[in-house]
Structures are given as C-alpha cells and as structure tokens.
Amino acid sequence: MLDKKKKYLQISINSDIENARLIIKNLPLDERIIIEAGTPFLKKYGVDGLRYLRSIWSGYIVADWKTIDRGATETSLTLEGNANAIIIMASAPKETIETAIENAKKHNLDVYLDFMNVENPLYVLSQLKFLPDVALLHRGVDETEKSFRDKPLPFYEINRIKGRFDILVGIAGGDTIQEISSAIFNGADLVVVWKDFYSYDEDNTRKIALEFLKEIR
C-alpha cells in the first residue's frame, strides 16, 4: 500500500512487452517508483500483460483499465494480474465506483479515481459511500496536445481535496520537469509520466527517471 508520507513517480507503460522489459530493467531501484500498466498496454495484453509486469517488477503496480462499468469484474481482473491498484473513472456511475472500491477493499487492493473531464472532483467524492485511496487529477493526452493553453493542469484542486478528504492526490498529464515540480510544490503526492518512457532509450531511461525522482524527493 502507498505511504502518505512519501511522494511517488508513476511511470505509465503504453507500448509493448519488449519496451516494458527494457524500461523496467533500466529503472533505478527505488520504492518511490510505481509502474502503471497503461490502457493501451492492457487493451493489447490484458491480464497476461499484468502478470508479465509482475514477473519483472517486484514493486507497486497499477492497472489503468479506465473502468466505467463492471467495477467488481475489473477489480477481479486486477487481482488475477497480481497488481496492487486499479484505476476507475470518476465519470462512471456512482454504483460502479462504490462497487469497485468495496470489492477492492475486500482483497487489499488500492483504488485510484481518475477525474479526467470531471469538473467538480469535490462533489463526486462527497457523494461516495466509500472513498478511493488516490484522487487522480488528469489532463488527457489529446487535451495536452490539442489545447494545452486552454486546459492547464488543475493544481488548484490538490489542496481543496486534501483539505476535506484523507486520501492521496495525484497529477497526470504533465510530462516536463517544470510541471512535475509545480505539482509537487502544490501538494501532489504522486505524478504520472509516460511520454519520456514511451520509446525506450538505453542512454536516457535511467537518467530521466533519476531527474524526475529529484523533483519529488
């Protein structure tokens, strides 16, 4: 389980098995690193892909199914893959979110609630019977590339959430050192990156990871 006293770097794997192997092989051994099985990776490899990640990474693994329905089913798939956490969409029906969280808690599985394209995270959280372990404030890839200036990262939401709920808050959608630094400065507990790790580069993978880790110390 995640430690509320620590900051984390979450690296999303979105390409293929071989790229995942090379990236993980060259990452520094650091308990602050989380490996995320990204949605494209899971769509391609499913539970077998999760099992493969577990075979090469002994640390924390998150399955980003982007669950929007069948909360209990997809938490069960996450358990089958030996991951530590599942990502549920905050835009899912309340019943799906609560079913997923309730089922996850029975099996010591963490739940991230992804607030991509959700305008009022506080309202959603306040309506839930069961809280997630992580609230993930998320600017999507297409939003980042198409409307960067119009859709800044929602740093202002971090302390609004932490002021009312005893959960971790993460930021996804920022891939520069400056954005990561700003997220941590504004109180984020974890940051999600992917772009610098999408195409494996033997000379840069470890270096980039260490640079990001310096920002979240």
Short mmCIF file of C-alpha atoms in Angstrom, two decimals:
data_model
loop_
_atom_site.label_atom_id
_atom_site.label_comp_id
_atom_site.label_asym_id
_atom_site.label_seq_id
_atom_site.Cartn_x
_atom_site.Cartn_y
_atom_site.Cartn_z
CA MET A 1 0.00 0.00 0.00
CA LEU A 2 1.13 3.58 -0.58
CA ASP A 3 2.66 5.63 2.22
CA LYS A 4 1.02 9.03 2.76
CA LYS A 5 4.34 10.39 3.99
CA LYS A 6 6.08 9.75 0.67
CA LYS A 7 5.96 11.16 -2.85
CA TYR A 8 5.79 8.87 -5.87
CA LEU A 9 6.77 8.80 -9.54
CA GLN A 10 4.31 6.72 -11.56
CA ILE A 11 5.61 5.59 -14.95
CA SER A 12 2.87 4.57 -17.38
CA ILE A 13 3.75 1.77 -19.81
CA ASN A 14 1.77 2.32 -23.01
CA SER A 15 3.65 0.50 -25.74
CA ASP A 16 4.59 -3.20 -25.80
CA ILE A 17 6.05 -6.04 -23.76
CA GLU A 18 9.61 -5.62 -25.02
CA ASN A 19 9.59 -1.89 -24.36
CA ALA A 20 8.24 -2.57 -20.86
CA ARG A 21 11.05 -5.05 -20.22
CA LEU A 22 13.78 -2.65 -21.33
CA ILE A 23 12.37 0.30 -19.37
CA ILE A 24 11.91 -1.62 -16.13
CA LYS A 25 15.30 -3.30 -16.47
CA ASN A 26 16.98 0.10 -16.51
CA LEU A 27 14.99 1.88 -13.81
CA PRO A 28 16.73 2.67 -10.51
CA LEU A 29 15.65 0.52 -7.57
CA ASP A 30 13.53 2.98 -5.64
CA GLU A 31 10.34 2.34 -3.67
CA ARG A 32 9.03 5.71 -4.86
CA ILE A 33 8.62 4.34 -8.41
CA ILE A 34 5.22 2.97 -9.40
CA ILE A 35 4.71 1.06 -12.64
CA GLU A 36 1.39 1.65 -14.38
CA ALA A 37 0.02 -0.76 -16.95
CA GLY A 38 -1.41 1.92 -19.22
CA THR A 39 -4.74 1.48 -21.00
CA PRO A 40 -3.23 0.80 -24.47
CA PHE A 41 -0.93 -1.80 -22.91
CA LEU A 42 -3.85 -3.50 -21.12
CA LYS A 43 -6.03 -3.46 -24.23
CA LYS A 44 -3.23 -5.21 -26.08
CA TYR A 45 -2.14 -7.75 -23.45
CA GLY A 46 -4.87 -7.90 -20.80
CA VAL A 47 -4.31 -9.85 -17.59
CA ASP A 48 -1.34 -11.66 -19.16
CA GLY A 49 0.35 -8.29 -19.58
CA LEU A 50 -0.18 -7.52 -15.90
CA ARG A 51 1.28 -10.88 -14.94
CA TYR A 52 4.29 -10.18 -17.12
CA LEU A 53 4.90 -6.82 -15.44
CA ARG A 54 4.70 -8.53 -12.07
CA SER A 55 7.29 -11.08 -13.19
CA ILE A 56 9.83 -8.32 -13.85
CA TRP A 57 8.83 -5.69 -11.27
CA SER A 58 8.52 -6.52 -7.57
CA GLY A 59 7.28 -3.06 -6.61
CA TYR A 60 3.89 -1.37 -6.81
CA ILE A 61 1.85 -1.87 -10.00
CA VAL A 62 -1.32 -0.03 -11.07
CA ALA A 63 -3.75 -1.33 -13.70
CA ASP A 64 -5.31 1.52 -15.67
CA TRP A 65 -8.41 -0.21 -17.04
CA LYS A 66 -10.21 3.17 -17.01
CA THR A 67 -13.15 1.27 -15.57
CA ILE A 68 -16.51 2.85 -16.43
CA ASP A 69 -18.72 -0.18 -15.69
CA ARG A 70 -18.43 -3.68 -14.17
CA GLY A 71 -16.44 -2.46 -11.20
CA ALA A 72 -16.28 -5.82 -9.42
CA THR A 73 -15.25 -7.65 -12.61
CA GLU A 74 -12.35 -5.37 -13.38
CA THR A 75 -11.08 -5.32 -9.80
CA SER A 76 -11.07 -9.12 -10.02
CA LEU A 77 -9.05 -8.96 -13.25
CA THR A 78 -6.57 -6.68 -11.49
CA LEU A 79 -6.18 -9.23 -8.72
CA GLU A 80 -5.66 -12.00 -11.27
CA GLY A 81 -2.80 -9.98 -12.71
CA ASN A 82 -1.19 -9.54 -9.27
CA ALA A 83 -1.34 -5.73 -9.43
CA ASN A 84 -1.67 -3.52 -6.35
CA ALA A 85 -4.22 -0.99 -7.59
CA ILE A 86 -6.88 -0.29 -10.20
CA ILE A 87 -7.89 2.99 -11.86
CA ILE A 88 -11.63 3.74 -12.03
CA MET A 89 -13.08 6.69 -13.94
CA ALA A 90 -14.79 9.30 -11.75
CA SER A 91 -17.29 9.79 -14.60
CA ALA A 92 -18.55 6.23 -14.03
CA PRO A 93 -21.88 5.71 -12.28
CA LYS A 94 -21.70 6.04 -8.50
CA GLU A 95 -22.74 2.38 -8.24
CA THR A 96 -19.75 1.29 -10.33
CA ILE A 97 -17.28 3.35 -8.29
CA GLU A 98 -18.61 2.11 -4.95
CA THR A 99 -18.83 -1.50 -6.12
CA ALA A 100 -15.23 -1.37 -7.32
CA ILE A 101 -13.95 0.20 -4.11
CA GLU A 102 -15.92 -2.19 -1.89
CA ASN A 103 -14.68 -5.20 -3.84
CA ALA A 104 -11.10 -3.90 -3.88
CA LYS A 105 -11.02 -3.37 -0.12
CA LYS A 106 -12.01 -6.99 0.49
CA HIS A 107 -8.79 -8.00 -1.24
CA ASN A 108 -6.40 -5.28 -0.01
CA LEU A 109 -6.36 -3.62 -3.43
CA ASP A 110 -5.98 0.15 -3.78
CA VAL A 111 -8.28 2.25 -5.96
CA TYR A 112 -7.43 5.38 -7.93
CA LEU A 113 -10.35 7.55 -9.02
CA ASP A 114 -9.47 9.30 -12.29
CA PHE A 115 -11.08 12.74 -12.66
CA MET A 116 -10.30 13.31 -16.34
CA ASN A 117 -13.01 15.57 -17.81
CA VAL A 118 -14.79 15.86 -14.44
CA GLU A 119 -15.34 19.48 -13.44
CA ASN A 120 -16.05 19.10 -9.72
CA PRO A 121 -13.98 16.37 -8.00
CA LEU A 122 -15.08 17.51 -4.54
CA TYR A 123 -18.72 16.94 -5.40
CA VAL A 124 -18.08 13.44 -6.73
CA LEU A 125 -16.02 12.48 -3.67
CA SER A 126 -18.61 13.88 -1.28
CA GLN A 127 -21.32 11.65 -2.79
CA LEU A 128 -19.43 8.39 -2.29
CA LYS A 129 -20.06 5.90 0.48
CA PHE A 130 -16.51 4.54 0.05
CA LEU A 131 -13.52 6.76 -0.73
CA PRO A 132 -10.72 5.86 -3.14
CA ASP A 133 -7.12 5.72 -1.97
CA VAL A 134 -5.97 8.18 -4.66
CA ALA A 135 -7.75 11.02 -6.43
CA LEU A 136 -6.07 11.40 -9.81
CA LEU A 137 -6.39 14.84 -11.42
CA HIS A 138 -5.87 14.12 -15.07
CA ARG A 139 -5.39 16.18 -18.22
CA GLY A 140 -5.69 13.68 -21.06
CA VAL A 141 -3.13 13.15 -23.81
CA ASP A 142 -5.36 14.57 -26.54
CA GLU A 143 -6.18 17.58 -24.37
CA THR A 144 -2.49 18.16 -23.73
CA GLU A 145 -1.60 18.04 -27.41
CA LYS A 146 -4.61 19.92 -28.82
CA SER A 147 -5.43 22.56 -26.22
CA PHE A 148 -2.52 22.90 -23.84
CA ARG A 149 -3.00 26.61 -23.14
CA ASP A 150 -6.75 26.25 -22.71
CA LYS A 151 -6.55 23.29 -20.31
CA PRO A 152 -3.86 23.79 -17.65
CA LEU A 153 -3.15 21.12 -15.08
CA PRO A 154 -5.64 21.53 -12.19
CA PHE A 155 -3.10 22.23 -9.44
CA TYR A 156 -5.66 24.31 -7.52
CA GLU A 157 -7.73 21.18 -6.85
CA ILE A 158 -4.97 19.36 -4.96
CA ASN A 159 -5.29 21.08 -1.60
CA ARG A 160 -9.04 21.52 -1.97
CA ILE A 161 -9.32 17.73 -1.98
CA LYS A 162 -6.68 17.13 0.69
CA GLY A 163 -8.33 19.71 2.91
CA ARG A 164 -11.54 17.66 3.04
CA PHE A 165 -10.52 14.05 2.49
CA ASP A 166 -7.75 11.89 3.93
CA ILE A 167 -6.60 10.50 0.59
CA LEU A 168 -3.61 10.87 -1.70
CA VAL A 169 -3.85 13.20 -4.71
CA GLY A 170 -2.00 12.59 -7.95
CA ILE A 171 -1.47 14.60 -11.12
CA ALA A 172 -1.43 13.05 -14.59
CA GLY A 173 -0.90 14.83 -17.88
CA GLY A 174 2.27 16.79 -17.16
CA ASP A 175 5.44 15.41 -18.67
CA THR A 176 8.02 18.13 -18.13
CA ILE A 177 10.29 18.58 -15.14
CA GLN A 178 8.73 22.01 -14.63
CA GLU A 179 5.19 20.61 -14.48
CA ILE A 180 6.25 17.83 -12.12
CA SER A 181 7.98 20.34 -9.87
CA SER A 182 4.86 22.52 -9.85
CA ALA A 183 2.65 19.54 -9.00
CA ILE A 184 4.80 18.62 -6.00
CA PHE A 185 5.08 22.26 -4.93
CA ASN A 186 1.28 22.45 -4.95
CA GLY A 187 0.94 19.38 -2.72
CA ALA A 188 0.61 16.40 -5.08
CA ASP A 189 1.54 13.03 -3.59
CA LEU A 190 2.29 11.36 -6.90
CA VAL A 191 2.88 12.33 -10.50
CA VAL A 192 2.24 10.22 -13.60
CA VAL A 193 4.54 10.40 -16.62
CA TRP A 194 4.68 8.43 -19.83
CA LYS A 195 5.97 10.34 -22.84
CA ASP A 196 9.66 10.21 -21.94
CA PHE A 197 9.34 6.46 -21.39
CA TYR A 198 7.18 5.56 -24.40
CA SER A 199 10.13 4.80 -26.67
CA TYR A 200 12.95 3.11 -24.79
CA ASP A 201 16.31 4.88 -24.94
CA GLU A 202 19.16 2.99 -23.30
CA ASP A 203 21.13 6.15 -22.55
CA ASN A 204 18.25 8.19 -21.18
CA THR A 205 15.73 5.94 -19.38
CA ARG A 206 17.59 5.72 -16.08
CA LYS A 207 18.78 9.34 -16.30
CA ILE A 208 15.26 10.68 -16.89
CA ALA A 209 13.85 8.63 -14.03
CA LEU A 210 16.52 9.94 -11.65
CA GLU A 211 15.83 13.52 -12.75
CA PHE A 212 12.11 13.11 -12.02
CA LEU A 213 12.85 11.48 -8.67
CA LYS A 214 14.94 14.50 -7.66
CA GLU A 215 11.85 16.68 -8.14
CA ILE A 216 9.66 14.53 -5.88
CA ARG A 217 12.12 13.96 -3.00
#
